[in-house]
Amino acid sequence: MDAEQLRENAHKMVDFIADYYKNIETFPVLSQVEPGYLHKLLPDSAPTHPESLQDVLDDVQAKILPGVTHWQSPDFFAYYPSNSSIAGFLGEMLSAGINMVGFSWITSPAATELEMIVLDWLAGILKLPDEFLSTGHGGGVIQGTASEAVLVVLLAARDKVLRKVGKDSLGKLVVYSSDQTHSALQKACQIVGIHPENCRVLKSDTHCDYALSSESVNEAISSDIEAGLIPMFLCATVGTTSSTAVDPLLSLGKITKRYGIWLHVDAAYAGSACICPEYRHYIDGVEEADSFNMNAHKWLLTNFDCSALWVKDRSALIQALSTNPEFLKNKSPVGAVKMSPPDDVLLRKFVDIAAIYSYLRSLFQASQGNMVVDYKDWQIPLGRRFRSLKLWMVLRLYGLDNLQSYIRNHIALAKHFEELIAQDPRFEVVTPCKFSLVCFRLLPPHKDDNSAYKINHDLLDAVNSTGKIFISHTVLSGKYILRFAVGAPLTEERHIVSAWKVLQDVASALLSSL
Ligand SMILES: *Cc1c(COP(=O)(O)O)cnc(C)c1O
């Protein structure tokens, strides 16, 4: 790691990336390669001798980029966005540069402390209740993804209940969600050992834009208690992945409080919108939640990955996830961790060695005495990156005002797209646009369900294979629905207008071929 070599090469890399962004609109948004394409282009084994950076970059240009789907393209409207920004990129770069592994406080105090501070800041911006702050019994932690977030809180909730009712009751624990809850919960239930029959996937309310109904939760809980089961966990979603449905947190919170059920709020995508006062009401009721999660890497300009999770009872998380292997113990005496005494003569002259020893000992004892946060006990892996740097840089280099305008702009663009659809009688808007996702479909000439399914499926394929835009789909009440999610940082009004033109043209061609 020669500093001058790093400087030279990193400058080249930054130039390459800047050019990538400059030309991003020239690529097909959705990669058009066939499976296995890369095998034909790359050698069968790694090189024996070093190659030049230029050769590698040439390969990236010619062989890798064709196999990339350009999530940062302004014409990317699929799934949910996965934002990048200059601040996020710089933070990521700095994190890669420092490259420390901050599993315990002592392994890089700044990494732990900055993460606590930045998540307290973000909690303040989202107006989360004080119990989620690190100053009380709760706190925030950056997970890789929303899936990891729900897994760790499910573990915490499970063990908290099992400590009360006994380990043998694992088979009785029940988890509640809706049929719109992200599949991450199902995976978490499998891992955590919830009996498949005890995963209550309640039918969402089609008259209420596919939100979970608190009546159905109430009924399910009552009948489970009657059957001798133990209601344990409810996952509510603010902004479901299919259609941005918002589960009624206020009424759900009353239920979970009454029965002592852990309430987790998954706001992976829509949580970002709640930094604006006018959208904050979507998480009203979060006050009763035990945990709350949003992905800053989706729609808050923080490069992947940065999933912010807050809990009210951090000890529940730590009790479920902590281990204390001998090789990580920060115990005194200092000799045990092989610290050699400082031998600098000057230093000895001015500082009493005993004082240094006692200072070091206090540092190494910090974790043992629970004086500090050791984030290894809040997550699945041991190792962890310095991810708070990029969120910190995003918050500092943009400021709340700009972040709010950023969100508002995307929501306005989505509303504009919704209006364009509403003006064309060949299409229908399926669920009203709350955030920056528009769910719509093409109406078939003979309004039967089968042809509606097929024509929208065909429309999606045809539109995406133009390479001009990329959209995705979902199925709601058996209907095949197209999803148009605004949220790429480079998207402007002109991209919305031309995306709509592409959709109209392809739809016209499809309709006339019938
Ligand atoms: C995107 C999303 C997830 C999954 O996010 P990951 O971070 O990729 O695990 C979970 N829940 C909701 C509501 C989402 O929108």
PDB file of C-alpha atoms and ligand atoms in Angstrom, residues 80 145-147 182 237 239-241 266 268-269 295 297-298, ligand 1:
ATOM      1  CA  TYR A  80     -37.055   0.587  -5.079  1.00  0.00           C
ATOM      2  CA  THR A 145     -29.994  -4.687   5.111  1.00  0.00           C
ATOM      3  CA  ALA A 146     -33.572  -4.586   6.351  1.00  0.00           C
ATOM      4  CA  SER A 147     -33.513  -8.380   6.262  1.00  0.00           C
ATOM      5  CA  HIS A 182     -41.466  -8.372   2.923  1.00  0.00           C
ATOM      6  CA  THR A 237     -44.783  -2.178   7.392  1.00  0.00           C
ATOM      7  CA  GLY A 239     -44.526   1.458   2.677  1.00  0.00           C
ATOM      8  CA  THR A 240     -44.849  -2.162   1.565  1.00  0.00           C
ATOM      9  CA  THR A 241     -42.611  -3.386  -1.193  1.00  0.00           C
ATOM     10  CA  ASP A 266     -40.295  -2.004   8.700  1.00  0.00           C
ATOM     11  CA  ALA A 268     -37.172   0.242   4.675  1.00  0.00           C
ATOM     12  CA  TYR A 269     -38.162   2.418   1.729  1.00  0.00           C
ATOM     13  CA  ASN A 295     -32.792   1.843   4.700  1.00  0.00           C
ATOM     14  CA  HIS A 297     -29.339   3.193   1.205  1.00  0.00           C
ATOM     15  CA  LYS A 298     -32.646   3.123  -0.584  1.00  0.00           C
TER      16      LYS A 298
HETATM   17  C1  LIG B   1     -36.521  -3.249   0.313  1.00  0.00           C
HETATM   18  C2  LIG B   1     -37.332  -3.698   1.446  1.00  0.00           C
HETATM   19  C3  LIG B   1     -36.895  -4.702   2.304  1.00  0.00           C
HETATM   20  C4  LIG B   1     -35.640  -5.472   2.069  1.00  0.00           C
HETATM   21  O1  LIG B   1     -34.556  -4.680   2.117  1.00  0.00           O
HETATM   22  P1  LIG B   1     -33.070  -5.264   2.241  1.00  0.00           P
HETATM   23  O2  LIG B   1     -32.355  -4.135   2.855  1.00  0.00           O
HETATM   24  O3  LIG B   1     -32.628  -5.550   0.846  1.00  0.00           O
HETATM   25  O4  LIG B   1     -33.108  -6.488   3.067  1.00  0.00           O
HETATM   26  C5  LIG B   1     -37.660  -5.009   3.393  1.00  0.00           C
HETATM   27  N1  LIG B   1     -38.825  -4.383   3.620  1.00  0.00           N
HETATM   28  C6  LIG B   1     -39.298  -3.433   2.806  1.00  0.00           C
HETATM   29  C7  LIG B   1     -40.603  -2.773   3.109  1.00  0.00           C
HETATM   30  C8  LIG B   1     -38.569  -3.064   1.687  1.00  0.00           C
HETATM   31  O5  LIG B   1     -39.040  -2.108   0.871  1.00  0.00           O
END
